[in-house]
Short mmCIF file of C-alpha atoms in Angstrom, two decimals:
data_model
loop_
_atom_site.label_atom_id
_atom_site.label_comp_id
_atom_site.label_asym_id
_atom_site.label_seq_id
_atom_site.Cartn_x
_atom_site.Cartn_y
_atom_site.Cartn_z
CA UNK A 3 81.91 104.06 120.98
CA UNK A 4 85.44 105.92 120.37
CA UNK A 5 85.11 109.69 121.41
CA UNK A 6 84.95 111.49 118.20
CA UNK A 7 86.74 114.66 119.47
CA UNK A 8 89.80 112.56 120.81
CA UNK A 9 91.86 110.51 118.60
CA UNK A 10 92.62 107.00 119.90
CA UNK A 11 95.43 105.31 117.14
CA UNK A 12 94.79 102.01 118.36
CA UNK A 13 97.85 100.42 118.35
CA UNK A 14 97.09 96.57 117.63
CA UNK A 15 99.54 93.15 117.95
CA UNK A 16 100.30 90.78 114.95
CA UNK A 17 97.94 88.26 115.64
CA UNK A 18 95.02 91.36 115.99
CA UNK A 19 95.88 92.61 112.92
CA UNK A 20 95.59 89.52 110.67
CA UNK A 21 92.46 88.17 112.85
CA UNK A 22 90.61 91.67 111.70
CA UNK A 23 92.04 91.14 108.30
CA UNK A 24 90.66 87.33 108.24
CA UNK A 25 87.41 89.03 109.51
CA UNK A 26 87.19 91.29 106.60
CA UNK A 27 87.75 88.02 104.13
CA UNK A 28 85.33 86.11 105.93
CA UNK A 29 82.57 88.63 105.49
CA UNK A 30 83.44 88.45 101.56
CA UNK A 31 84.84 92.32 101.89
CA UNK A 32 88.09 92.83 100.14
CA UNK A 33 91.01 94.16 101.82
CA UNK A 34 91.67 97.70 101.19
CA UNK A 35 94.69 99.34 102.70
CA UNK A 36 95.47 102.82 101.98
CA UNK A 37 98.25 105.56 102.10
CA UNK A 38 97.65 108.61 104.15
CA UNK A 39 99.97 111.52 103.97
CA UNK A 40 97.95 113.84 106.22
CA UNK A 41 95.94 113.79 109.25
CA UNK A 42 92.50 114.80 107.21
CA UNK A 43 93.36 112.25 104.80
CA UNK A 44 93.37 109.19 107.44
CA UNK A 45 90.12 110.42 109.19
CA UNK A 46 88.25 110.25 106.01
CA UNK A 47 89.99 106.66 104.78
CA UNK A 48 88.96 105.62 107.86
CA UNK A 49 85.65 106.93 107.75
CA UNK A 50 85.38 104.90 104.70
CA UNK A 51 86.22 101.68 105.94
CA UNK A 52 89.46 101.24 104.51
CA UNK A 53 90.93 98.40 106.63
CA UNK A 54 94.42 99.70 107.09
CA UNK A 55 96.32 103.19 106.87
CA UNK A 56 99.66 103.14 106.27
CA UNK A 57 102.02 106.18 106.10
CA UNK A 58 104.73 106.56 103.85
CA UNK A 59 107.01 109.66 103.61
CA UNK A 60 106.09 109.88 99.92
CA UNK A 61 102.83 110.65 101.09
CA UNK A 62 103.83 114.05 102.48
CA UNK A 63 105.34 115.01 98.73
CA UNK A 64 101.91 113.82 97.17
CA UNK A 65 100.13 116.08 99.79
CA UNK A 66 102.55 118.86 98.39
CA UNK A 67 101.69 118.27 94.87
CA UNK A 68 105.03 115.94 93.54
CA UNK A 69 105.21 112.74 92.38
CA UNK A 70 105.03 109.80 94.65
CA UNK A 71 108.24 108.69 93.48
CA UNK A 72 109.91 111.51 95.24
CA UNK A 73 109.81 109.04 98.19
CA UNK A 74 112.69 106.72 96.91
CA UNK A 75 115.04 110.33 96.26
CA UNK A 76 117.57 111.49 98.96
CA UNK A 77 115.22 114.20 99.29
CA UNK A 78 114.55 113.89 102.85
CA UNK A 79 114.98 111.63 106.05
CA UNK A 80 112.55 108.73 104.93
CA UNK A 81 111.74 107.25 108.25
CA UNK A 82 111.92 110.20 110.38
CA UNK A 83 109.08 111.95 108.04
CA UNK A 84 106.86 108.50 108.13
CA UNK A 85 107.54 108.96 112.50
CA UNK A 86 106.21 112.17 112.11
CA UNK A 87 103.55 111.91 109.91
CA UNK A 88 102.04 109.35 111.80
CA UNK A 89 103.08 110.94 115.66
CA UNK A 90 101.66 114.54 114.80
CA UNK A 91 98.93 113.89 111.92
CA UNK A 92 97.89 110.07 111.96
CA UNK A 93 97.87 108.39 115.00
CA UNK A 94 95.89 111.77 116.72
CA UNK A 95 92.68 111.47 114.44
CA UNK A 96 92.26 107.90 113.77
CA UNK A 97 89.68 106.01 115.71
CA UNK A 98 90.02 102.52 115.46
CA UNK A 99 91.48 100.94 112.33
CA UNK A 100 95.01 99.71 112.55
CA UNK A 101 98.42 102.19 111.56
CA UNK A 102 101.05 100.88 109.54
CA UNK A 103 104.68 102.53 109.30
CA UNK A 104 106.85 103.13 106.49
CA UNK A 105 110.18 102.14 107.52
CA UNK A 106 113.10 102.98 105.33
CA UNK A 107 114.82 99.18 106.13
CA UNK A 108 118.18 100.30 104.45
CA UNK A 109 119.20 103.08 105.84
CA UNK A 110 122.28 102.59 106.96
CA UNK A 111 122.36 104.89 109.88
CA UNK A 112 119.65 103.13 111.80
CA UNK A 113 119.61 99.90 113.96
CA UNK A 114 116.80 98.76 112.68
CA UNK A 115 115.79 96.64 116.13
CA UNK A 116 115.82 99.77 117.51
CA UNK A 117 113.80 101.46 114.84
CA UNK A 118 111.67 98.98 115.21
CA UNK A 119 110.90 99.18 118.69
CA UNK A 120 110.42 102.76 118.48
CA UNK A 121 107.22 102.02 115.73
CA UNK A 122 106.26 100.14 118.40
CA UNK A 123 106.41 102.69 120.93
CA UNK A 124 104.81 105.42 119.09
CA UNK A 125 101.60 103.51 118.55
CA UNK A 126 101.73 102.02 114.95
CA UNK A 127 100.14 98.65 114.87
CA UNK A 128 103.10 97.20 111.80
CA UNK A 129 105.31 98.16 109.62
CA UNK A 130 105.99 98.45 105.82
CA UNK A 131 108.99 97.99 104.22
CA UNK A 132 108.88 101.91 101.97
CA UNK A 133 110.58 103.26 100.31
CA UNK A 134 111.23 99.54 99.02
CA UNK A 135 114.66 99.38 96.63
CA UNK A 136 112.53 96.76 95.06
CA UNK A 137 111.08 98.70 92.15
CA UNK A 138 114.61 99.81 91.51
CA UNK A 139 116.22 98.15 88.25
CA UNK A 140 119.18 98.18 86.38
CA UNK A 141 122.62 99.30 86.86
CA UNK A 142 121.47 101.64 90.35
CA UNK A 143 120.06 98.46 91.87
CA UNK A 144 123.14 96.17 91.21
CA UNK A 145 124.95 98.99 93.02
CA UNK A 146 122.63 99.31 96.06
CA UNK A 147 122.72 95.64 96.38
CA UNK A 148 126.67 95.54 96.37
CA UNK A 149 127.11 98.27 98.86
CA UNK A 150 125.11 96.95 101.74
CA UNK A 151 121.77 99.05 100.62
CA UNK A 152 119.67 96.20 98.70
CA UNK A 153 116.62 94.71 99.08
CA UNK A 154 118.12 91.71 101.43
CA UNK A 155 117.75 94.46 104.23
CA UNK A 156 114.54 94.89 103.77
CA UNK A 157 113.84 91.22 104.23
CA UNK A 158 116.11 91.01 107.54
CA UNK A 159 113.62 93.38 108.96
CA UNK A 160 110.56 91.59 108.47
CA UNK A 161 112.27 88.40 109.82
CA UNK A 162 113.04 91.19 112.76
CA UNK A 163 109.47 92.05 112.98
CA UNK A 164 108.06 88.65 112.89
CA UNK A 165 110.91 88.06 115.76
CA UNK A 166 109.68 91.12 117.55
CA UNK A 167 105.81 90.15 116.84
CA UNK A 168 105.24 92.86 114.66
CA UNK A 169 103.02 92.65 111.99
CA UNK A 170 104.58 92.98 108.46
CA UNK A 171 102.48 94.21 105.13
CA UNK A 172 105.54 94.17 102.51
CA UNK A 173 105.65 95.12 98.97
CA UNK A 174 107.53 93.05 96.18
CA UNK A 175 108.40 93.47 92.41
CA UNK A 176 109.41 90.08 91.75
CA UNK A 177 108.59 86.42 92.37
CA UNK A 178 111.75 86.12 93.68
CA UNK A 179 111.13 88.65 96.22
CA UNK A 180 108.04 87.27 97.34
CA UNK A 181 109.66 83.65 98.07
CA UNK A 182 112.10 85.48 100.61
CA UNK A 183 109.55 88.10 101.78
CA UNK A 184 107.40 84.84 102.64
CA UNK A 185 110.17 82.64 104.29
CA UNK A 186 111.04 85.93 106.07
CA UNK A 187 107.82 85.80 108.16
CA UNK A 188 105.79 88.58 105.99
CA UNK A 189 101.96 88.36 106.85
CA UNK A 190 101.07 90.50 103.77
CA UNK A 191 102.65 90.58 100.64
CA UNK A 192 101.61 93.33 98.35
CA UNK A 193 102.48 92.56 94.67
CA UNK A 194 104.06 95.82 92.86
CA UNK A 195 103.63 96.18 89.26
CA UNK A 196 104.95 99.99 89.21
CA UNK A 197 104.16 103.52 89.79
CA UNK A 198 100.36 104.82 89.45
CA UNK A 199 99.58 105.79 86.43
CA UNK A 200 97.09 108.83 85.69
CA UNK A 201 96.54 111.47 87.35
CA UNK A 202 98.31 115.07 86.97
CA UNK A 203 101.41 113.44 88.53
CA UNK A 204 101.59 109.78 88.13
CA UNK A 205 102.80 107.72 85.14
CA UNK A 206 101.56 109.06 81.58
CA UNK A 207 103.48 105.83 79.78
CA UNK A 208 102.23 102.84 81.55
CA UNK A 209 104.73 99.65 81.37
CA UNK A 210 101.81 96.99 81.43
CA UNK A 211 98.65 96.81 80.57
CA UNK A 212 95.88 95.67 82.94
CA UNK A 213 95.79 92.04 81.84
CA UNK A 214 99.71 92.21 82.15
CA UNK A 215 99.42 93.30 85.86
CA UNK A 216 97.16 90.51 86.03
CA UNK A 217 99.63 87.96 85.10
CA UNK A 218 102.74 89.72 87.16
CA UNK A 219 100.44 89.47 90.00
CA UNK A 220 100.04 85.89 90.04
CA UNK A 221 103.55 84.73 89.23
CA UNK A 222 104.16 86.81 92.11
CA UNK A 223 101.37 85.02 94.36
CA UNK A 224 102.61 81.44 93.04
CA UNK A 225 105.90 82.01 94.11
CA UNK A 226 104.74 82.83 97.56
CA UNK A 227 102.57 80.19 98.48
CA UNK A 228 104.98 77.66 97.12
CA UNK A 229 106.90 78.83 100.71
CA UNK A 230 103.87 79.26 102.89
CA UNK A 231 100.10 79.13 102.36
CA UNK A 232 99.00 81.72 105.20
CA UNK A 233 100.13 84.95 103.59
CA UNK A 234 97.49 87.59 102.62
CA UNK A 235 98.43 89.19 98.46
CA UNK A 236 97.17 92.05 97.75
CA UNK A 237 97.73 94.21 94.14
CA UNK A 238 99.50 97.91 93.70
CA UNK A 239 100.84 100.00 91.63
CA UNK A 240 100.97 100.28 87.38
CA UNK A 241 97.67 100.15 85.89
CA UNK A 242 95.58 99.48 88.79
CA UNK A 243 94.41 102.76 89.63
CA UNK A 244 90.32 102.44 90.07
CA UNK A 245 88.01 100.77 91.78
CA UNK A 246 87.41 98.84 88.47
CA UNK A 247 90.73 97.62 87.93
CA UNK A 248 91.46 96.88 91.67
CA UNK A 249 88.29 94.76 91.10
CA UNK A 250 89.69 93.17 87.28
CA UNK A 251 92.61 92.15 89.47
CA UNK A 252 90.83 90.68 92.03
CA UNK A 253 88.94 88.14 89.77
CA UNK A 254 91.85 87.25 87.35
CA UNK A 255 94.65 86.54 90.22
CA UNK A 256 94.06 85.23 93.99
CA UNK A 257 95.05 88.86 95.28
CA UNK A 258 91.88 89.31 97.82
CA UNK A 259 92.92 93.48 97.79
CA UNK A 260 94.33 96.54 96.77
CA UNK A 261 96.35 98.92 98.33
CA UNK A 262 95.97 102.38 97.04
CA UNK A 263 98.12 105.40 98.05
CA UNK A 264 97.84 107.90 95.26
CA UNK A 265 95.00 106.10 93.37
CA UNK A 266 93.02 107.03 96.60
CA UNK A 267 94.94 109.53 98.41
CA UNK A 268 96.55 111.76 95.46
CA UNK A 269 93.46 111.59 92.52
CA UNK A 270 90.71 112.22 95.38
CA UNK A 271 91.65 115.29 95.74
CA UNK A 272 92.80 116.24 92.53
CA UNK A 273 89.07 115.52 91.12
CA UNK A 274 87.68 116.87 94.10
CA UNK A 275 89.31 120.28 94.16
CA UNK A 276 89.07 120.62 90.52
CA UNK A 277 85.33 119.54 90.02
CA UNK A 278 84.28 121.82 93.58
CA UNK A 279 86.40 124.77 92.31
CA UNK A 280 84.57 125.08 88.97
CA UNK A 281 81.44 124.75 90.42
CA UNK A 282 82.33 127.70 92.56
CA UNK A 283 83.33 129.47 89.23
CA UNK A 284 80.05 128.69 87.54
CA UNK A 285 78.11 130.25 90.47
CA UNK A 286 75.81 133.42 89.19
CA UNK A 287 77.47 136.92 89.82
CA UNK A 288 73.64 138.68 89.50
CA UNK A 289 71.51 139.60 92.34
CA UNK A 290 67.69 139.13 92.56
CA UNK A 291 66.29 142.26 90.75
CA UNK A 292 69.26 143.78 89.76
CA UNK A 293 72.91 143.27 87.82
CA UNK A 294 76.39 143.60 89.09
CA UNK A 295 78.88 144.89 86.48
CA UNK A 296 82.63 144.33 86.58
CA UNK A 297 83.01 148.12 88.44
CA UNK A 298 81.04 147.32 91.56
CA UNK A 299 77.30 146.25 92.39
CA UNK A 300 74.54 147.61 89.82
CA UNK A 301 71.76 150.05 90.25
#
């Protein structure tokens, strides 16, 4: 048994990683991965059997009350935040389940073998291709693609990774995507259907319904296995923000998970804070035998 007062991070190798994710399959669990953008956060994901933690630098601006999609702004050094997220917060206080990195793959003023080899080195058991340009669209996207910052960099480094034996949990937006993610060498393909909705931060005007996420899901899966049949899907993003529709997902498509990051992370503690406050607020301001006035104690 892990010493609870010392963190451990178990750093874990590809073929670990998917053998604990097959476990969780074969025990007819779903796969849950979730974001953490705090140390607290991962110990209590853990502590609730999620099966992965992954950090993402948009995790930190949840934690500081801002919308997740902060994370794809020029508001900060992407991968050197996910680093030290996970070096100083993460890897400390979790016990046992495997750490996944966010790696900014098109930033242009990394080597990415390197960068690579430095997740490696810290303790992280994969990596994760966020921020992904993939939910980018229109005229922004045509750009990044022309100037050497598209998504075709985020696919050379999963091929890296799969080179380099590092496992790979990737999201995608399109069918498309998931074909090259999958002849990449991706072990995980998460299908994104769009920022969270709800919440006091996420998406009020949601692009899809449910059944709609359903159906992006699946073209996303076909397209996938028509390259390789061993990749894990999993769902994200959009409408999918409970338990319920992680679960209406699961039974309409062949995703076998979810991956939540501020469906779990972000709206826990919004509810939380708000419920525990007001129940603070509600508690009596009388003593046994006697009543205290707004001027000081009665009587």
């Amino acid at each position: 048994m892990p010493n609870p007062w010392t963190g451990v991070g178990n750093p874990y190798t590809r073929e670990e990683v998917i053998a604990r994710l097959q476990d969780t399959l074969a025990k007819g669990e779903p796969i849950i991965a979730a974001g953490a953008g705090t140390g607290i956060s991962a110990k209590f994901i853990e502590k609730g059997g999620a099966d992965l933690i992954i950090i993402y630098n948009s995790g930190r601006y949840r934690m500081m009350g801002h919308g997740s999609i902060a994370g794809i702004m020029g508001y900060g050094d992407a991968n050197a935040v996910a680093m030290e997220i996970g070096e100083y917060e993460v890897l400390p206080v979790v016990q046992e389940i495997p750490v996944i990195c966010g790696v900014h793959c098109t930033d242009p003023r990394r080597r990415m073998w390197h960068w690579l080899q430095q997740v490696k080195d810290m303790g992280f058991s994969g990596m994760n291709n966020f921020p992904t340009h993939s939910i980018i669209d229109g005229d922004f996207r045509k750009q990044l693609e022309e100037t050497g910052m598209g998504t075709y960099k985020e696919i050379e480094t999963v091929a890296l990774s799969r080179k380099m034996d590092l496992f790979s949990i990737v999201y995608v937006a399109s069918p498309e995507e998931a074909k090259a993610m999958a002849e990449a060498g991706a072990d995980v393909i998460i299908a994104h259907v769009g920022c969270t909705t709800g919440g006091s931060i996420g998406v009020t005007d949601a692009a899809m319904s449910l059944e709609d996420a359903a159906i992006a899901t699946q073209q996303i899966i076909d397209a996938g296995k028509s390259v390789r049949k061993d990749v894990i899907y999993l769902s994200h993003g959009g409408p999918i923000a409970t338990p319920a529709d992680a679960a209406f997902i699961n039974e309409k498509t062949d995703a076998v998970g979810f991956v939540g990051a501020s469906s779990l992370e972000r709206m826990a503690v919004e509810e939380s804070l708000t419920d525990l406050t007001r129940q603070f607020k509600a508690i009596p301001l009388e003593r046994k035998g006697s009543a205290v006035s707004a001027g000081g104690s009665g009587n």
